[in-house]
mmCIF file of C-alpha atoms in Angstrom:
data_model
loop_
_atom_site.group_PDB
_atom_site.id
_atom_site.type_symbol
_atom_site.label_atom_id
_atom_site.label_comp_id
_atom_site.label_asym_id
_atom_site.label_seq_id
_atom_site.Cartn_x
_atom_site.Cartn_y
_atom_site.Cartn_z
ATOM 1 C CA GLU N 1 -132.025 91.415 86.196
ATOM 2 C CA ALA N 2 -130.747 88.915 83.615
ATOM 3 C CA LYS N 3 -131.095 91.499 80.831
ATOM 4 C CA ARG N 4 -128.997 94.005 82.772
ATOM 5 C CA ASP N 5 -126.312 91.407 83.418
ATOM 6 C CA LEU N 6 -126.266 90.533 79.730
ATOM 7 C CA ILE N 7 -126.021 94.195 78.686
ATOM 8 C CA GLU N 8 -123.264 94.770 81.254
ATOM 9 C CA SER N 9 -121.238 91.781 80.084
ATOM 10 C CA VAL N 10 -121.598 92.823 76.421
ATOM 11 C CA GLY N 11 -120.465 96.340 77.371
ATOM 12 C CA LYS N 12 -117.442 94.972 79.238
ATOM 13 C CA PHE N 13 -116.600 92.706 76.288
ATOM 14 C CA VAL N 14 -116.694 95.642 73.851
ATOM 15 C CA ASP N 15 -114.588 97.768 76.240
ATOM 16 C CA ARG N 16 -111.933 95.012 76.461
ATOM 17 C CA LYS N 17 -111.797 94.706 72.663
ATOM 18 C CA VAL N 18 -111.491 98.477 72.271
ATOM 19 C CA GLU N 19 -108.679 98.484 74.870
ATOM 20 C CA PHE N 20 -106.926 95.691 72.969
ATOM 21 C CA LEU N 21 -107.238 97.526 69.639
ATOM 22 C CA SER N 22 -106.170 100.787 71.289
ATOM 23 C CA GLY N 23 -102.960 99.050 72.313
ATOM 24 C CA LEU N 24 -102.321 98.191 68.671
ATOM 25 C CA THR N 25 -103.546 101.397 67.098
ATOM 26 C CA GLY N 26 -102.982 104.167 69.616
ATOM 27 C CA SER N 27 -105.299 106.116 71.860
ATOM 28 C CA SER N 28 -107.335 107.767 69.084
ATOM 29 C CA ILE N 29 -109.437 104.663 68.411
ATOM 30 C CA ASP N 30 -113.051 104.421 69.491
ATOM 31 C CA VAL N 31 -116.012 102.172 68.710
ATOM 32 C CA PRO N 32 -117.417 104.293 65.825
ATOM 33 C CA ASN N 33 -113.986 104.281 64.130
ATOM 34 C CA ILE N 34 -113.779 100.492 64.459
ATOM 35 C CA ILE N 35 -117.279 100.003 63.065
ATOM 36 C CA GLU N 36 -116.574 102.337 60.137
ATOM 37 C CA ALA N 37 -113.291 100.541 59.377
ATOM 38 C CA VAL N 38 -115.011 97.130 59.453
ATOM 39 C CA GLN N 39 -117.801 98.337 57.162
ATOM 40 C CA SER N 40 -115.391 99.901 54.685
ATOM 41 C CA GLY N 41 -112.970 96.937 54.744
ATOM 42 C CA ARG N 42 -110.114 99.077 56.075
ATOM 43 C CA LEU N 43 -109.741 97.582 59.560
ATOM 44 C CA TYR N 44 -106.150 96.626 58.754
ATOM 45 C CA GLN N 45 -105.298 100.343 58.426
ATOM 46 C CA LEU N 46 -105.956 100.808 62.141
ATOM 47 C CA LEU N 47 -103.137 98.398 62.986
ATOM 48 C CA ASN N 48 -99.986 100.078 64.343
ATOM 49 C CA PHE N 49 -97.225 98.573 66.458
ATOM 50 C CA GLY N 50 -93.504 98.560 66.833
ATOM 51 C CA PRO N 51 -90.813 99.211 66.207
ATOM 52 C CA ILE N 52 -89.464 95.853 67.325
ATOM 53 C CA ASP N 53 -85.725 95.270 67.155
ATOM 54 C CA ALA N 54 -84.587 91.677 67.525
ATOM 55 C CA ARG N 55 -81.719 89.297 66.953
ATOM 56 C CA GLY N 56 -82.521 85.941 65.464
ATOM 57 C CA VAL N 57 -85.976 85.165 64.181
ATOM 58 C CA PRO N 58 -88.680 86.761 66.333
ATOM 59 C CA VAL N 59 -91.191 84.322 67.876
ATOM 60 C CA VAL N 60 -89.259 81.242 66.621
ATOM 61 C CA SER N 61 -86.989 79.309 68.982
ATOM 62 C CA ASN N 62 -83.507 78.203 67.902
ATOM 63 C CA HIS N 63 -84.701 74.584 67.940
ATOM 64 C CA GLN N 64 -87.710 75.337 65.722
ATOM 65 C CA LEU N 65 -85.524 77.264 63.283
ATOM 66 C CA MET N 66 -82.998 74.418 63.129
ATOM 67 C CA GLN N 67 -85.795 71.902 62.462
ATOM 68 C CA THR N 68 -87.313 74.056 59.719
ATOM 69 C CA VAL N 69 -83.985 74.667 57.980
ATOM 70 C CA SER N 70 -83.128 70.974 58.312
ATOM 71 C CA GLN N 71 -86.420 69.966 56.676
ATOM 72 C CA LEU N 72 -85.819 72.396 53.822
ATOM 73 C CA ILE N 73 -82.236 71.221 53.283
ATOM 74 C CA SER N 74 -83.098 67.524 53.538
ATOM 75 C CA GLY N 75 -86.061 67.895 51.210
ATOM 76 C CA SER N 76 -83.992 68.899 48.196
ATOM 77 C CA ASP N 77 -81.047 67.295 46.455
ATOM 78 C CA PRO N 78 -80.017 69.499 43.521
ATOM 79 C CA MET N 79 -77.684 67.998 40.912
ATOM 80 C CA VAL N 80 -75.442 69.606 38.287
ATOM 81 C CA PRO N 81 -74.811 67.367 35.232
ATOM 82 C CA ILE N 82 -71.004 67.334 35.365
ATOM 83 C CA LEU N 83 -70.439 68.003 39.084
ATOM 84 C CA GLY N 84 -73.122 65.750 40.594
ATOM 85 C CA PRO N 85 -74.779 66.666 43.925
ATOM 86 C CA VAL N 86 -74.482 70.355 44.783
ATOM 87 C CA LYS N 87 -74.884 70.296 48.576
ATOM 88 C CA PRO N 88 -71.489 68.672 49.356
ATOM 89 C CA ILE N 89 -69.773 71.555 47.537
ATOM 90 C CA PHE N 90 -70.997 73.897 50.295
ATOM 91 C CA VAL N 91 -69.608 71.715 53.111
ATOM 92 C CA ASN N 92 -66.074 71.953 54.443
ATOM 93 C CA GLN N 93 -64.351 68.743 53.307
ATOM 94 C CA LYS N 94 -62.736 68.353 56.747
ATOM 95 C CA ALA N 95 -66.235 67.865 58.178
ATOM 96 C CA LEU N 96 -67.002 65.141 55.629
ATOM 97 C CA GLY N 97 -63.738 63.243 55.792
ATOM 98 C CA MET N 98 -63.947 59.885 54.030
ATOM 99 C CA LEU N 99 -67.662 59.332 54.662
ATOM 100 C CA ALA N 100 -69.724 57.723 51.920
ATOM 101 C CA GLY N 101 -73.314 56.600 51.447
ATOM 102 C CA PRO N 102 -76.290 57.652 53.601
ATOM 103 C CA SER N 103 -74.018 58.737 56.473
ATOM 104 C CA ARG N 104 -72.414 61.299 54.174
ATOM 105 C CA ASP N 105 -75.823 62.691 53.176
ATOM 106 C CA ARG N 106 -76.844 63.030 56.840
ATOM 107 C CA VAL N 107 -73.600 64.839 57.709
ATOM 108 C CA VAL N 108 -73.996 67.176 54.705
ATOM 109 C CA ASN N 109 -77.594 68.005 55.683
ATOM 110 C CA LEU N 110 -76.702 68.479 59.367
ATOM 111 C CA TYR N 111 -73.685 70.682 58.563
ATOM 112 C CA LEU N 112 -75.641 72.915 56.174
ATOM 113 C CA SER N 113 -78.636 73.103 58.539
ATOM 114 C CA ARG N 114 -76.447 74.234 61.442
ATOM 115 C CA LYS N 115 -74.482 76.679 59.322
ATOM 116 C CA LEU N 116 -77.590 78.299 57.803
ATOM 117 C CA SER N 117 -79.641 78.409 61.023
ATOM 118 C CA ASP N 118 -76.664 80.013 62.836
ATOM 119 C CA PHE N 119 -76.422 82.514 59.969
ATOM 120 C CA ILE N 120 -80.117 83.401 60.295
ATOM 121 C CA ASN N 121 -79.937 83.560 64.109
ATOM 122 C CA GLN N 122 -77.038 86.021 63.975
ATOM 123 C CA GLY N 123 -79.081 88.425 61.878
ATOM 124 C CA ARG N 124 -80.744 91.578 63.211
ATOM 125 C CA TYR N 125 -84.300 92.476 62.354
ATOM 126 C CA HIS N 126 -86.370 95.647 62.656
ATOM 127 C CA ILE N 127 -90.165 95.364 62.282
ATOM 128 C CA LYS N 128 -92.690 98.188 62.290
ATOM 129 C CA VAL N 129 -96.358 98.281 61.304
ATOM 130 C CA TYR N 130 -97.956 101.654 60.566
ATOM 131 C CA GLN N 131 -101.542 101.903 59.340
ATOM 132 C CA GLY N 132 -101.501 98.248 58.360
ATOM 133 C CA GLU N 133 -98.332 98.537 56.266
ATOM 134 C CA ALA N 134 -95.455 96.391 57.528
ATOM 135 C CA LEU N 135 -91.805 97.371 57.160
ATOM 136 C CA LEU N 136 -89.149 94.714 57.720
ATOM 137 C CA LYS N 137 -85.458 95.510 57.656
ATOM 138 C CA SER N 138 -82.862 92.798 58.092
ATOM 139 C CA TRP N 139 -79.103 92.791 58.485
ATOM 140 C CA LEU N 140 -77.308 89.485 57.993
ATOM 141 C CA PRO N 141 -73.658 88.692 58.780
ATOM 142 C CA PRO N 142 -71.188 87.297 56.255
ATOM 143 C CA VAL N 143 -71.156 83.517 55.776
ATOM 144 C CA GLU N 144 -68.603 81.171 54.281
ATOM 145 C CA LEU N 145 -69.506 77.774 52.893
ATOM 146 C CA GLY N 146 -67.313 75.080 51.362
ATOM 147 C CA THR N 147 -63.612 74.410 51.790
ATOM 148 C CA LYS N 148 -61.121 77.309 51.884
ATOM 149 C CA CYS N 149 -58.950 77.587 48.765
ATOM 150 C CA ASP N 150 -61.038 74.909 47.032
ATOM 151 C CA THR N 151 -64.813 75.273 46.706
ATOM 152 C CA GLU N 152 -65.253 78.229 49.022
ATOM 153 C CA VAL N 153 -68.378 80.352 48.672
ATOM 154 C CA SER N 154 -68.322 83.622 50.608
ATOM 155 C CA ILE N 155 -71.363 85.812 50.988
ATOM 156 C CA GLY N 156 -70.658 89.239 52.467
ATOM 157 C CA ARG N 157 -72.853 91.160 54.853
ATOM 158 C CA SER N 158 -76.299 91.798 53.476
ATOM 159 C CA TYR N 159 -79.075 94.255 54.160
ATOM 160 C CA GLY N 160 -82.654 94.083 52.974
ATOM 161 C CA SER N 161 -85.746 96.195 53.402
ATOM 162 C CA PHE N 162 -89.272 94.998 52.593
ATOM 163 C CA VAL N 163 -92.590 96.827 52.705
#
């Protein structure tokens, strides 16, 4: 009796895994195909899903994105020999006002983090995986950094495609 129960549970387990993989690969998958793909090292080629169209960064919340961008921005402080720190150039001077010292650095980092995470969140993304090969297309809106008529940096709309 115990042997039958064990065989039944193993059979059910395999069926569930095949159903899961069928959801990713399509209905043509069966156990012999999976075994052959594992043996030949081509299991990734059975992976198919999408297309997924999304705004913002898929699977990442706005808060997580803001934290990540903030850590990246805060972790670097590039300098140009004659100009000094580069980051304040990309901040609207009205946002900085007359701040100096560590408060100024925090405002610069916060401003750039918000501006860049909003920029990324406004993007559109298209993801598709076919036979293990991923295709990512992204469309990003224009962004303006700095102070108008002074140190303004404008980046137009952009489009990228990656395989």
